[in-house]
mmCIF file of C-alpha atoms in Angstrom:
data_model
loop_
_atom_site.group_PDB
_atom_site.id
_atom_site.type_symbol
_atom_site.label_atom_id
_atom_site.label_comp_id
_atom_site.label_asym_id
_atom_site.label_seq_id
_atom_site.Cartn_x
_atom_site.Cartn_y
_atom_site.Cartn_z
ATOM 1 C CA UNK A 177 -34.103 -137.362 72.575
ATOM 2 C CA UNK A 178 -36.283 -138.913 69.841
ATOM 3 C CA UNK A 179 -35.530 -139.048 66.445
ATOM 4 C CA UNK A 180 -39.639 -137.541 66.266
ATOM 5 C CA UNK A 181 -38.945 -134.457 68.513
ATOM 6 C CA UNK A 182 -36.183 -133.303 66.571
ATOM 7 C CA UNK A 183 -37.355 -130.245 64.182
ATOM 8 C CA UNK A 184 -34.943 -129.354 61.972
ATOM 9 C CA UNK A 185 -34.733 -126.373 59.048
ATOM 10 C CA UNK A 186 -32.438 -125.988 55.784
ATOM 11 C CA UNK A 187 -32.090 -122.429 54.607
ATOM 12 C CA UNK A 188 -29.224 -121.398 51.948
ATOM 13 C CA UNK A 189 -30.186 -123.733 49.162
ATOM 14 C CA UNK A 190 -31.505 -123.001 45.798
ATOM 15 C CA UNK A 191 -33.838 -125.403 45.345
ATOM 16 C CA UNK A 192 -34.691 -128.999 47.278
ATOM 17 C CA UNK A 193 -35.155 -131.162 44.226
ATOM 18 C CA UNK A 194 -32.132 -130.079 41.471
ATOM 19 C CA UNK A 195 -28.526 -130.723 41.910
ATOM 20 C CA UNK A 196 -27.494 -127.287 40.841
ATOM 21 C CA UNK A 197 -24.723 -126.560 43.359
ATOM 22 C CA UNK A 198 -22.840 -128.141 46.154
ATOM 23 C CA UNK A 199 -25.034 -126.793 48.621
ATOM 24 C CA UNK A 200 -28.036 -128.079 46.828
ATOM 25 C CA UNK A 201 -26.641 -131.737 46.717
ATOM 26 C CA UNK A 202 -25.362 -131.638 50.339
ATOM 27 C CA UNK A 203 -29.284 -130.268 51.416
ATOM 28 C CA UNK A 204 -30.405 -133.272 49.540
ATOM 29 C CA UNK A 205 -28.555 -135.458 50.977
ATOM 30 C CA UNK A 206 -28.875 -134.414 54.764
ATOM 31 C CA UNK A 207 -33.064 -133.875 53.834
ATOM 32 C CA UNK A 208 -33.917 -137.414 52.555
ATOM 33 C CA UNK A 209 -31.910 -139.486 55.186
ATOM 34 C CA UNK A 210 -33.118 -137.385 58.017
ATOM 35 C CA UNK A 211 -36.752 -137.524 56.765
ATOM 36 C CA UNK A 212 -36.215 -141.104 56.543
ATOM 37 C CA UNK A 213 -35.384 -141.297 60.049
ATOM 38 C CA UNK A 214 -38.289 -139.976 61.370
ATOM 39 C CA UNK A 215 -36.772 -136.244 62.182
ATOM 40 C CA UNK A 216 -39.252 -133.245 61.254
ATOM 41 C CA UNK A 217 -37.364 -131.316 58.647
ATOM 42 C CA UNK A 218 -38.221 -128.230 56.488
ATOM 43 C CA UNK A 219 -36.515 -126.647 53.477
ATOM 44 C CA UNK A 220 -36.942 -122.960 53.136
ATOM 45 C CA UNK A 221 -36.408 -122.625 48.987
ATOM 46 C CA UNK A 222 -35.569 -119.919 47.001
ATOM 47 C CA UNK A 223 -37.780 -118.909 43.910
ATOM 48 C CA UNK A 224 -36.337 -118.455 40.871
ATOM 49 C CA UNK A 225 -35.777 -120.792 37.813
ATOM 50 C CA UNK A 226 -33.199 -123.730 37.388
ATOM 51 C CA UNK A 227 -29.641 -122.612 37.097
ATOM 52 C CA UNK A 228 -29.965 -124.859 33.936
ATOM 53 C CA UNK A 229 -32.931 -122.718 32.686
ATOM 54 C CA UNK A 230 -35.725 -124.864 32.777
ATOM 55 C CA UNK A 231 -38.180 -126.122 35.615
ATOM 56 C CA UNK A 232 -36.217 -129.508 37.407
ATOM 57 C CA UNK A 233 -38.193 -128.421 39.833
ATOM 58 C CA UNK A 234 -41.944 -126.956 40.702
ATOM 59 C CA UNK A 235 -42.323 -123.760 43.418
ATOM 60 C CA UNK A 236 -45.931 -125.145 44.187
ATOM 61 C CA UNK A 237 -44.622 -128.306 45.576
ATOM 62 C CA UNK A 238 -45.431 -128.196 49.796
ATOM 63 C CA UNK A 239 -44.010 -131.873 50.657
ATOM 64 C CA UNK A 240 -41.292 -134.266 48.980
ATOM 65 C CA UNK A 241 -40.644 -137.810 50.790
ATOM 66 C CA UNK A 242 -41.840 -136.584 53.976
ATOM 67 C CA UNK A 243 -39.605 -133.245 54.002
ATOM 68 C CA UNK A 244 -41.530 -130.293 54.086
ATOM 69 C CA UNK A 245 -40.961 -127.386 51.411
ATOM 70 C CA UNK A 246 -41.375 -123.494 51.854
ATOM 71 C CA UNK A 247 -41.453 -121.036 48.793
ATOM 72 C CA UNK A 248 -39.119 -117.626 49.949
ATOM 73 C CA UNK A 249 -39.656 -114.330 48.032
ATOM 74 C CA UNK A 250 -36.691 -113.874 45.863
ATOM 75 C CA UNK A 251 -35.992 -110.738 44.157
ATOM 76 C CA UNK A 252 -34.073 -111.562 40.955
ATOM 77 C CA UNK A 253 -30.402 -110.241 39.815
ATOM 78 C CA UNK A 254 -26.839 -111.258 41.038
ATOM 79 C CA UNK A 255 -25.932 -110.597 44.099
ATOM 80 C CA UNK A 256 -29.491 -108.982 45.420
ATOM 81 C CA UNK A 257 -30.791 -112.590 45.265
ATOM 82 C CA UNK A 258 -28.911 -113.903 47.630
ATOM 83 C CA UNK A 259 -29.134 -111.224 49.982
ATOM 84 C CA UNK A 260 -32.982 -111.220 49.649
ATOM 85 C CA UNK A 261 -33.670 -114.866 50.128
ATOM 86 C CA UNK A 262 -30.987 -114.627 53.093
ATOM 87 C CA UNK A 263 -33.247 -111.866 54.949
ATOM 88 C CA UNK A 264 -36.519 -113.538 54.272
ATOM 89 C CA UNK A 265 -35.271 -116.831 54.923
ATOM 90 C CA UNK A 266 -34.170 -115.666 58.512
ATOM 91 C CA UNK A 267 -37.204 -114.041 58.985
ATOM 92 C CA UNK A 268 -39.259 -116.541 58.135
ATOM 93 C CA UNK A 269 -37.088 -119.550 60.271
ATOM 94 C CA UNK A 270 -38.189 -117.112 63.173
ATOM 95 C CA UNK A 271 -41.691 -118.260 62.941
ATOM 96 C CA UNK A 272 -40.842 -121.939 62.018
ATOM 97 C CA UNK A 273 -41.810 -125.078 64.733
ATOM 98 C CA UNK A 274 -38.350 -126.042 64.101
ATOM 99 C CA UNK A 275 -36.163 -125.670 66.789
ATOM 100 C CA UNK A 276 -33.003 -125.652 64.872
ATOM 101 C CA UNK A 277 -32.035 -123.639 61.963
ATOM 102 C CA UNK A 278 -28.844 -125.251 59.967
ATOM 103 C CA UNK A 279 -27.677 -122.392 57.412
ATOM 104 C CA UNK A 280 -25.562 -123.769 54.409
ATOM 105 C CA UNK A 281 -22.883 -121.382 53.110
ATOM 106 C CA UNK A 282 -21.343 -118.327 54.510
ATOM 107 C CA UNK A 283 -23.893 -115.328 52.675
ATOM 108 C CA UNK A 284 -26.773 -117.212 54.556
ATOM 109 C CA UNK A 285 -25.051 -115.560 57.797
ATOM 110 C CA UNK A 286 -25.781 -112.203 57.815
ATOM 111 C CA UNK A 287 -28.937 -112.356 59.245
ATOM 112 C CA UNK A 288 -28.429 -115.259 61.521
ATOM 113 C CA UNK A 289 -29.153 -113.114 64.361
ATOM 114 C CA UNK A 290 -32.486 -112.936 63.739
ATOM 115 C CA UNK A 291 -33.650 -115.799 64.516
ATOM 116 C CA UNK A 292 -31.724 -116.201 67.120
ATOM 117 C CA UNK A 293 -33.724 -113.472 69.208
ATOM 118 C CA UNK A 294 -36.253 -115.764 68.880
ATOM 119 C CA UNK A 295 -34.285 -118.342 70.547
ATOM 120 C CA UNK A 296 -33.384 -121.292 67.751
ATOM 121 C CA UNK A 297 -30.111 -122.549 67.340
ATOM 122 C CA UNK A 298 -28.004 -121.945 64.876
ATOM 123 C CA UNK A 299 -26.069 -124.312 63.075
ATOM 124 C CA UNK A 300 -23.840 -122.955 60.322
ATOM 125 C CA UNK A 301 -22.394 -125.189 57.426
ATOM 126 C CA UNK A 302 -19.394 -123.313 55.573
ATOM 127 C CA UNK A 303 -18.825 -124.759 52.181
ATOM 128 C CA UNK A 304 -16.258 -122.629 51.522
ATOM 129 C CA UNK A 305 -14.859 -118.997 51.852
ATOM 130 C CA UNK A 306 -17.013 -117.531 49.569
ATOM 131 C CA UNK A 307 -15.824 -113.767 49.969
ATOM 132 C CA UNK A 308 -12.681 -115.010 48.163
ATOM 133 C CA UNK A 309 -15.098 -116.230 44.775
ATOM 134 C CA UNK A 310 -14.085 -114.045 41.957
ATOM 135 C CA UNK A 311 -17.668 -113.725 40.475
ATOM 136 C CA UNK A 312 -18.313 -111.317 43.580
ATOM 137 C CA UNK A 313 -17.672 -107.390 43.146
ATOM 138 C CA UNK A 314 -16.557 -105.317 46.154
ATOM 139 C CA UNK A 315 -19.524 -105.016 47.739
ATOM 140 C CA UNK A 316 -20.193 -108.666 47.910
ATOM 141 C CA UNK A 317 -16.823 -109.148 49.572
ATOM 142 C CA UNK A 318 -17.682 -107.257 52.246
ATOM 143 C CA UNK A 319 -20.816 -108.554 52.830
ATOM 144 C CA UNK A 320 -19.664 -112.373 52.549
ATOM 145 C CA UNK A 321 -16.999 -110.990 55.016
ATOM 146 C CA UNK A 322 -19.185 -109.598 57.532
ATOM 147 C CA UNK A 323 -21.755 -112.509 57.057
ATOM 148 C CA UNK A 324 -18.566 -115.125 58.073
ATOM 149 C CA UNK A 325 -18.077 -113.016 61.311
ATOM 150 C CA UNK A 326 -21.535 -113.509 62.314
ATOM 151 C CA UNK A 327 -21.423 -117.161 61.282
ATOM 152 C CA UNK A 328 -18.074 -117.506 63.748
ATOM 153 C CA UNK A 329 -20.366 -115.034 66.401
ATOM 154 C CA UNK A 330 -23.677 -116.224 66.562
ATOM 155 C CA UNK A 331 -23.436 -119.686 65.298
ATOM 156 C CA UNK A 332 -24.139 -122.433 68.156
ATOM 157 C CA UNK A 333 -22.387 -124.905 66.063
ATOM 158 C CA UNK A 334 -19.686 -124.411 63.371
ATOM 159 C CA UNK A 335 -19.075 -126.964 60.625
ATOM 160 C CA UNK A 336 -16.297 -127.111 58.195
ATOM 161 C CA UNK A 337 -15.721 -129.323 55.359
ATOM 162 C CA UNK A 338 -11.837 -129.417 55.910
ATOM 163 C CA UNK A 339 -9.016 -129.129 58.106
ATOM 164 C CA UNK A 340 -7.472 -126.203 56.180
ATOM 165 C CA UNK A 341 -11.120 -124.075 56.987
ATOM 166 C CA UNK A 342 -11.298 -125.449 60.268
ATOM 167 C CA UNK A 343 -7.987 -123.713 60.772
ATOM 168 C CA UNK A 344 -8.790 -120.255 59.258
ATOM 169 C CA UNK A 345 -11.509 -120.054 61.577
ATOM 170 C CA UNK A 346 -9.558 -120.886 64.197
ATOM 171 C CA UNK A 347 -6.699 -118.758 63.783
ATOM 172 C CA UNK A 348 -9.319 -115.735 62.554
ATOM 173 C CA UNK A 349 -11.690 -116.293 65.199
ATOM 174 C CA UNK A 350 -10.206 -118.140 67.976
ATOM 175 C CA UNK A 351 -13.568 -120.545 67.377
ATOM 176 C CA UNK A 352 -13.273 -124.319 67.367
ATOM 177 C CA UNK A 353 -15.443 -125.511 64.590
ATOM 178 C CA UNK A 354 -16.692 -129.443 63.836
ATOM 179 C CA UNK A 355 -15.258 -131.194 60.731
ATOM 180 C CA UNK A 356 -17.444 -132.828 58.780
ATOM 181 C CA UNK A 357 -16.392 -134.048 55.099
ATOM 182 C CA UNK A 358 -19.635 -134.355 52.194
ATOM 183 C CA UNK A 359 -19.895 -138.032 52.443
ATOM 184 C CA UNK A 360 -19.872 -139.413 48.548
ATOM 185 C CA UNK A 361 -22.343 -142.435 46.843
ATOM 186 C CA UNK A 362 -21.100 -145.075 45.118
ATOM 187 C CA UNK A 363 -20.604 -144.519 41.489
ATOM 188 C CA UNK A 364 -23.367 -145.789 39.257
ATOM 189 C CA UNK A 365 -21.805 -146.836 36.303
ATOM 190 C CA UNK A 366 -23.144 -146.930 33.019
ATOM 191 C CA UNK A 367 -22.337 -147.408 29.429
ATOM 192 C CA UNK A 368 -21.644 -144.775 26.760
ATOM 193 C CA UNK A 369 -25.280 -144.751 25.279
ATOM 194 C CA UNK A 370 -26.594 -141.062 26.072
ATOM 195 C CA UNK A 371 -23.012 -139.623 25.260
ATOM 196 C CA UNK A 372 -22.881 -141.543 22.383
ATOM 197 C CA UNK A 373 -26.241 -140.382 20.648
ATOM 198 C CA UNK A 374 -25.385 -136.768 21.567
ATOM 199 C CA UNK A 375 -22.040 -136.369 21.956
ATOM 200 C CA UNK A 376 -20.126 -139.202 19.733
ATOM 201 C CA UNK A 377 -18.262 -139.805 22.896
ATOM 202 C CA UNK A 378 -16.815 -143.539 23.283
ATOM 203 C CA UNK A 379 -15.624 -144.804 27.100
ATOM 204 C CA UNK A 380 -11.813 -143.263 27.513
ATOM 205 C CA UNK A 381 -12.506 -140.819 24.737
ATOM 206 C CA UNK A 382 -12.877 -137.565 26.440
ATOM 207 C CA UNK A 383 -10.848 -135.805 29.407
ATOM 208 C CA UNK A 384 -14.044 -134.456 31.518
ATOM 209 C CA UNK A 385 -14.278 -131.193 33.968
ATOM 210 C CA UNK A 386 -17.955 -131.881 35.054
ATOM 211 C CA UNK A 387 -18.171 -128.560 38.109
ATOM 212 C CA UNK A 388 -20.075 -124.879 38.127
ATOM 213 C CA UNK A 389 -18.677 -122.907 35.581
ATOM 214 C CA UNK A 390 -17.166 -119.993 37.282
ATOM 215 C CA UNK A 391 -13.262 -118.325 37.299
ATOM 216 C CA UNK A 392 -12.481 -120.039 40.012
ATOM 217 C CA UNK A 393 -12.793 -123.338 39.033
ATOM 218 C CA UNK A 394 -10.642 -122.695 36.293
ATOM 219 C CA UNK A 395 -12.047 -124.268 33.188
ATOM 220 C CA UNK A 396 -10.176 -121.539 31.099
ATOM 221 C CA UNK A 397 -6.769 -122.845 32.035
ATOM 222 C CA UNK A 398 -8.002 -126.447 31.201
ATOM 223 C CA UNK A 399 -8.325 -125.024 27.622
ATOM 224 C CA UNK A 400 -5.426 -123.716 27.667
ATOM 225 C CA UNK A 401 -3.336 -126.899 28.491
ATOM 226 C CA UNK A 402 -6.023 -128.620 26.576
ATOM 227 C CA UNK A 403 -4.867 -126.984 23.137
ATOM 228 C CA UNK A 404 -1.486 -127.715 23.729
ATOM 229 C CA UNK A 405 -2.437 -131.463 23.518
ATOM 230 C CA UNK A 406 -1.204 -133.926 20.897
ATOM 231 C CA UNK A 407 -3.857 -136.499 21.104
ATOM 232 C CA UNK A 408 -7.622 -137.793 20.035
ATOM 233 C CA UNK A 409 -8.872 -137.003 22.845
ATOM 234 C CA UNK A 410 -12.170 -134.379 23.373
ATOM 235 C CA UNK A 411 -12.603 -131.896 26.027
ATOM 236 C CA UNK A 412 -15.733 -131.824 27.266
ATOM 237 C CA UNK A 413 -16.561 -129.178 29.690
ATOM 238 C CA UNK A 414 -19.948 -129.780 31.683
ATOM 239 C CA UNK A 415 -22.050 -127.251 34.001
ATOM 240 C CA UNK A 416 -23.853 -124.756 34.451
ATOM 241 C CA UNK A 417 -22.691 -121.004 35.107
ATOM 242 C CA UNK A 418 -23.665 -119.193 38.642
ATOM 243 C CA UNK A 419 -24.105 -115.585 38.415
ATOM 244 C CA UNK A 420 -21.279 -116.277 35.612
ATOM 245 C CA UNK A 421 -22.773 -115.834 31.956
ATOM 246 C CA UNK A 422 -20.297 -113.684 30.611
ATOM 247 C CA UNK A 423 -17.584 -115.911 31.821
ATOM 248 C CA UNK A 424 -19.202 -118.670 30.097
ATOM 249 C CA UNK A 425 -19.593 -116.856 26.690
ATOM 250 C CA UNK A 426 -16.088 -116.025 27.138
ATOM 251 C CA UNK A 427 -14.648 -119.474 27.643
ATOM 252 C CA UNK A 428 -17.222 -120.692 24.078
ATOM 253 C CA UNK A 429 -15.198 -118.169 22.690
ATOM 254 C CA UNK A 430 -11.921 -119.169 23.720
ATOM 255 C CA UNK A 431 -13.240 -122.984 22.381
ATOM 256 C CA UNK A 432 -14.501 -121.630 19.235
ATOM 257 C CA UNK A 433 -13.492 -123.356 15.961
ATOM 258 C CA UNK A 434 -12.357 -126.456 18.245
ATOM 259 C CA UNK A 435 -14.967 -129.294 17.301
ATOM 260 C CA UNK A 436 -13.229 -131.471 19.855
ATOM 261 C CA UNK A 437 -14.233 -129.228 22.499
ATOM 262 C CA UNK A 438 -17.350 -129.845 23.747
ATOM 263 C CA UNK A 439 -19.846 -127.772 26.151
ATOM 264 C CA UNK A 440 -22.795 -129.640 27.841
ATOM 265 C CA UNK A 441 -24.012 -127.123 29.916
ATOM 266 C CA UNK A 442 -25.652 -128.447 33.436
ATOM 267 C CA UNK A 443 -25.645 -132.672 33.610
ATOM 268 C CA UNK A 444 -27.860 -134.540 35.537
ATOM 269 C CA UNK A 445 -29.313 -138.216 36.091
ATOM 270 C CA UNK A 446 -28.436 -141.014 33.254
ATOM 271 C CA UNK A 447 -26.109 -138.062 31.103
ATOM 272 C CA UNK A 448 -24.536 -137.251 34.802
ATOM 273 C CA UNK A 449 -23.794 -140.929 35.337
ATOM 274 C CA UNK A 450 -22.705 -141.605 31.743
ATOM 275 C CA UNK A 451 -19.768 -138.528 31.627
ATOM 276 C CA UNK A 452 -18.450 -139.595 34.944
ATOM 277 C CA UNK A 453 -18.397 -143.851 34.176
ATOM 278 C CA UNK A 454 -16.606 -143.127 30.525
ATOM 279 C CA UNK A 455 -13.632 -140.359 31.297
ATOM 280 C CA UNK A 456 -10.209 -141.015 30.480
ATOM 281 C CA UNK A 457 -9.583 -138.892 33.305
ATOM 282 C CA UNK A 458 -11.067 -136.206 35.616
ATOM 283 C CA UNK A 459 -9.574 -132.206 35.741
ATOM 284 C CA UNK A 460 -10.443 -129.405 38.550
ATOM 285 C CA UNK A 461 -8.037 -127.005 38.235
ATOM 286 C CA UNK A 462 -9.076 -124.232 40.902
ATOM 287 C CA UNK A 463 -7.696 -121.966 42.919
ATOM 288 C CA UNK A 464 -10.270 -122.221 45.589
ATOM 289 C CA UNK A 465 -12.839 -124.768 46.773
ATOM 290 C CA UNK A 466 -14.501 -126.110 49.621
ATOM 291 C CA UNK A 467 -15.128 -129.881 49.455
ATOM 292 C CA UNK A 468 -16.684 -130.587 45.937
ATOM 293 C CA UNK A 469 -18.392 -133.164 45.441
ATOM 294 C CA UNK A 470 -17.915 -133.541 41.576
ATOM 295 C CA UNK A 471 -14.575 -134.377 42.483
ATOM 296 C CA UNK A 472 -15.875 -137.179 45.258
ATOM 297 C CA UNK A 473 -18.310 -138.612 42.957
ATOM 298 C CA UNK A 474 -15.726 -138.971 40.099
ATOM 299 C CA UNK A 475 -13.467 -140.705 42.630
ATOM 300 C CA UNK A 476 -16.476 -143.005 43.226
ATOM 301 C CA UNK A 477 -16.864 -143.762 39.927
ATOM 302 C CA UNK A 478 -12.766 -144.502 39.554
ATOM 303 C CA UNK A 479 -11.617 -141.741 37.629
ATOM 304 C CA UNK A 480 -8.288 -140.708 37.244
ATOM 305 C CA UNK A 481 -8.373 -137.385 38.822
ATOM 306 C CA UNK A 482 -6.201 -134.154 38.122
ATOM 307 C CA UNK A 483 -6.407 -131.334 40.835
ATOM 308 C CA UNK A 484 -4.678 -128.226 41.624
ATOM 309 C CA UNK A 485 -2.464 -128.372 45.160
ATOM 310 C CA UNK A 486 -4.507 -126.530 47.305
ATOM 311 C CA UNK A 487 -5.444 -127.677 50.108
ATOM 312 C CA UNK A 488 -9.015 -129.007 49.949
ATOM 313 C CA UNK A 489 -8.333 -130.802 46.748
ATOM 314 C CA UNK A 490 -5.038 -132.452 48.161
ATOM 315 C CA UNK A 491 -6.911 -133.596 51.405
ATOM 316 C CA UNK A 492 -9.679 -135.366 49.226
ATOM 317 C CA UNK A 493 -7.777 -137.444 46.941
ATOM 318 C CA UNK A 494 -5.186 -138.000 49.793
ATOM 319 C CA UNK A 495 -2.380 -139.381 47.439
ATOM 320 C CA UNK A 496 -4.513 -141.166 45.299
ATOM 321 C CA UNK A 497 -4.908 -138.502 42.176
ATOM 322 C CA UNK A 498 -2.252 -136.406 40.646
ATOM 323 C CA UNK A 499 -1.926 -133.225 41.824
ATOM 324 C CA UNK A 500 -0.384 -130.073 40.374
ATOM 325 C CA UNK A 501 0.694 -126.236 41.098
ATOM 326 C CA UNK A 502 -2.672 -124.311 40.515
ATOM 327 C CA UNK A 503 -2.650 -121.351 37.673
ATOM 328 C CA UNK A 504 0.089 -123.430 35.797
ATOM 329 C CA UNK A 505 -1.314 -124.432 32.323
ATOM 330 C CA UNK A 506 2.059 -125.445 30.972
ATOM 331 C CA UNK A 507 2.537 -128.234 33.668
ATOM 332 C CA UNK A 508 -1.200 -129.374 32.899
ATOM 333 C CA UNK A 509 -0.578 -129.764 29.259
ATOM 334 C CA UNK A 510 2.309 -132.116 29.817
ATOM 335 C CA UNK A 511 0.759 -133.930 32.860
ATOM 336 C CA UNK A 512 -2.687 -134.986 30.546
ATOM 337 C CA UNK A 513 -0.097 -135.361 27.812
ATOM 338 C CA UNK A 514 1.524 -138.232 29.802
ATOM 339 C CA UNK A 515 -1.738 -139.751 30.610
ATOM 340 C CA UNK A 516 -2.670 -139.546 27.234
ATOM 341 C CA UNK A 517 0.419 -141.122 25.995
ATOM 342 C CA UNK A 518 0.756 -144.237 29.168
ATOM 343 C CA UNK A 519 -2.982 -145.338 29.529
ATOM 344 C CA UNK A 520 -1.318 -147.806 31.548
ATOM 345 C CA UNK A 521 -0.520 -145.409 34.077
ATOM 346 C CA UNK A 522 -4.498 -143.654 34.059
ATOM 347 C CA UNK A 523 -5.375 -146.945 34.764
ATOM 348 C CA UNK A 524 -2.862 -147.018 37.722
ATOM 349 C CA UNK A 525 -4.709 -144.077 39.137
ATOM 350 C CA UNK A 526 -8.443 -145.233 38.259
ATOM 351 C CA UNK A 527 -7.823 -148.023 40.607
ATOM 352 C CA UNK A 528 -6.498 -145.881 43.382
ATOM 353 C CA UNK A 529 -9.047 -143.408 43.234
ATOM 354 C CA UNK A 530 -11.786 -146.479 43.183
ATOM 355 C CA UNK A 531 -10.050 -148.018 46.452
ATOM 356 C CA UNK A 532 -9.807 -144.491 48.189
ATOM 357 C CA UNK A 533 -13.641 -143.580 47.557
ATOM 358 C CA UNK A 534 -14.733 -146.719 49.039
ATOM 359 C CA UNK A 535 -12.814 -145.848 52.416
ATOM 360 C CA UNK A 536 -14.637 -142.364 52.669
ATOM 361 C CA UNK A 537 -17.695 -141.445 54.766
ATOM 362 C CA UNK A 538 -20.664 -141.822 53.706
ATOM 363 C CA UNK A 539 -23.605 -139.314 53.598
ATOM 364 C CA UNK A 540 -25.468 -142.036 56.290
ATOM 365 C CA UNK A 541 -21.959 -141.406 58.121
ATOM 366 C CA UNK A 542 -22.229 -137.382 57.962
ATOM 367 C CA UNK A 543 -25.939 -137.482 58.482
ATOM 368 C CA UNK A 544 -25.530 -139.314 62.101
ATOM 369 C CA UNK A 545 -22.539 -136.827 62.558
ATOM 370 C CA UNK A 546 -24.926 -134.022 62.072
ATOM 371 C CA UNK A 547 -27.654 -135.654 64.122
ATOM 372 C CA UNK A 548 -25.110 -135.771 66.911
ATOM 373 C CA UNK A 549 -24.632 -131.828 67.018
ATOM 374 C CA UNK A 550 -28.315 -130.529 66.474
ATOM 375 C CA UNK A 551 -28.842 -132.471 69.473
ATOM 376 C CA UNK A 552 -25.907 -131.237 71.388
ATOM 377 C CA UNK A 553 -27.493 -127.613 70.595
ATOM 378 C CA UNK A 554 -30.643 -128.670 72.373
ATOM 379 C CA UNK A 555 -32.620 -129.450 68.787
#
């Protein structure tokens, strides 16, 4: 099959041209190198604003770099947006030229039989097991639950970003899924001027979490360990919150009073860049993830990374970043302590991280994987 006949569409992100989310980044990614190729693709978009609050982005926009660009009818408020752009979405992917629909996350699912009536394949990318997020009430849980089971019913291809989710949906099930790691860039590095001018951050000055701000992810225990800290050193928490505002008020709170302590709310381009090429070290202390790709890219930019031992943070920095029991501030404390104190031994694990990053896949490595399977599907 031609790289022309294929017709491919994205649902499930936010928006085509912001790099608000993992999904966002990953429909990017896939978008502009399959474009590029010659493959028909369209991106069904959510309305709404900017998870950062302003317009990155412009709903009247029809065609980007060859990729074409549908507005969905979003009703606003957490939870029902979601759910709203995930039932036009499918509707609308029924009436589509493309042949293949590729959903990104597990809430896209629950209407993935839709369009299947209408006879497109389904491919279904899980970024993680979102039912388990603790922004979600009750009634989200069950509906992120129920959307997974159509995901592992109706899907006509399954792809994980890890062996530990291959496994769950495997055991859960008893379907055999494709894994297919986010491929990562290489770092852009760049001097300390944007930082500098807003920040008064020097390179090595600041330990960074740069990752959605939501319980999860744990910034609040990061804090924690942070205040426990005898060193120079800022904190310097960037991202934006998802569905998460109080939590984000809450953790200000918790830094209030701190000057070294620094929120930067969501990062992107030359700042983005900056934060990553000038950390002491890198921190993502959560208790659940799929593959995230702030903690690829600060690999890629050599960071000394600092992850909780769970599973899909241990298989991507395989060795080559410290790694530590999750939900344990005390050990976290000590652990930066160290690498404050021994910047002979950050630098140890810079150079690791570097080395490992440059043997991962790229995204023109997971874009051919994921031209292999839409045409397996018939695409």
């Amino acid at each position: 099959m031609l790289m022309s006949e294929l017709k491919v569409a994205m649902l499930g992100q936010k928006h085509l041209l912001s790099s608000e989310g993992g999904i966002e980044n990953v429909v990017k990614e896939l978008s502009l190198r399959l474009a590029e190729k010659g493959i028909d693709v369209t991106c069904l978009n959510r309305t709404g604003k900017h998870v950062s609050g302003s317009d990155l982005y412009t709903d009247d926009v029809s065609e980007y770099k060859g990729i074409h660009i549908i507005q969905i009818p979003t009703l606003k408020g957490k939870g029902v947006a979601a759910v709203s752009y995930s039932f036009f979405a499918a509707l609308r992917g029924c009436f589509l030229r493309s042949k293949v629909l590729h959903f990104h996350g597990e809430g896209m699912c629950g209407m993935i039989w839709l369009p299947k009536l209408f006879g497109k394949k389904c491919v279904v990318t899980v970024h993680g097991l979102d039912y388990k997020r603790a922004k979600w009430g009750n009634f989200a849980r069950k509906y992120l639950l129920f959307s997974e089971r159509n995901a592992a019913k109706f899907a006509d291809a399954l792809v994980v970003l890890n062996k530990d989710t291959q496994d769950y949906f495997e055991n859960t099930y008893h379907v055999s899924s494709y894994n297919i790691p986010n491929g990562v860039n290489p770092g852009r590095r760049l001097e300390p001027h944007i930082i500098k001018d807003k920040y008064n951050l020097d390179s090595d000055s600041y330990i960074l979490y740069l990752s959605r701000i939501v319980p999860e992810k744990r910034p609040d225990l990061l804090i924690e360990a942070y205040k426990k800290l005898k060193t120079d050193k800022k904190l310097v928490i960037a991202g934006g919150s998802s569905d998460t505002a109080e939590y984000y008020s809450e953790l200000t709170s918790k830094a209030a009073g701190n000057p070294n302590i620094i929120f930067t709310g969501f990062v992107s381009g030359d700042l983005l860049d900056e934060l990553y090429s000038n950390a002491y070290c890198f921190v993502l202390p959560s208790e659940i993830e799929g593959m995230p790709l702030s903690l690829l890219e600060a690999m890629s930019y050599g960071n000394c990374c600092v992850v909780s031992n769970i599973p899909e943070l241990k298989e991507v920095v395989n060795g080559d970043g410290i790694v530590l029991d999750k939900n344990d501030a005390d050990t976290l404390a000590e652990t930066l302590q160290n690498l404050c104190d021994h910047p002979e031994l950050t630098a140890e694990y810079k150079a690791k991280a570097l080395k490992s990053s440059q043997e991962k896949p790229t995204w023109d490595d997971v874009v051919n994987m994921t031209i292999d399977i839409y045409r397996k599907v018939g695409g």
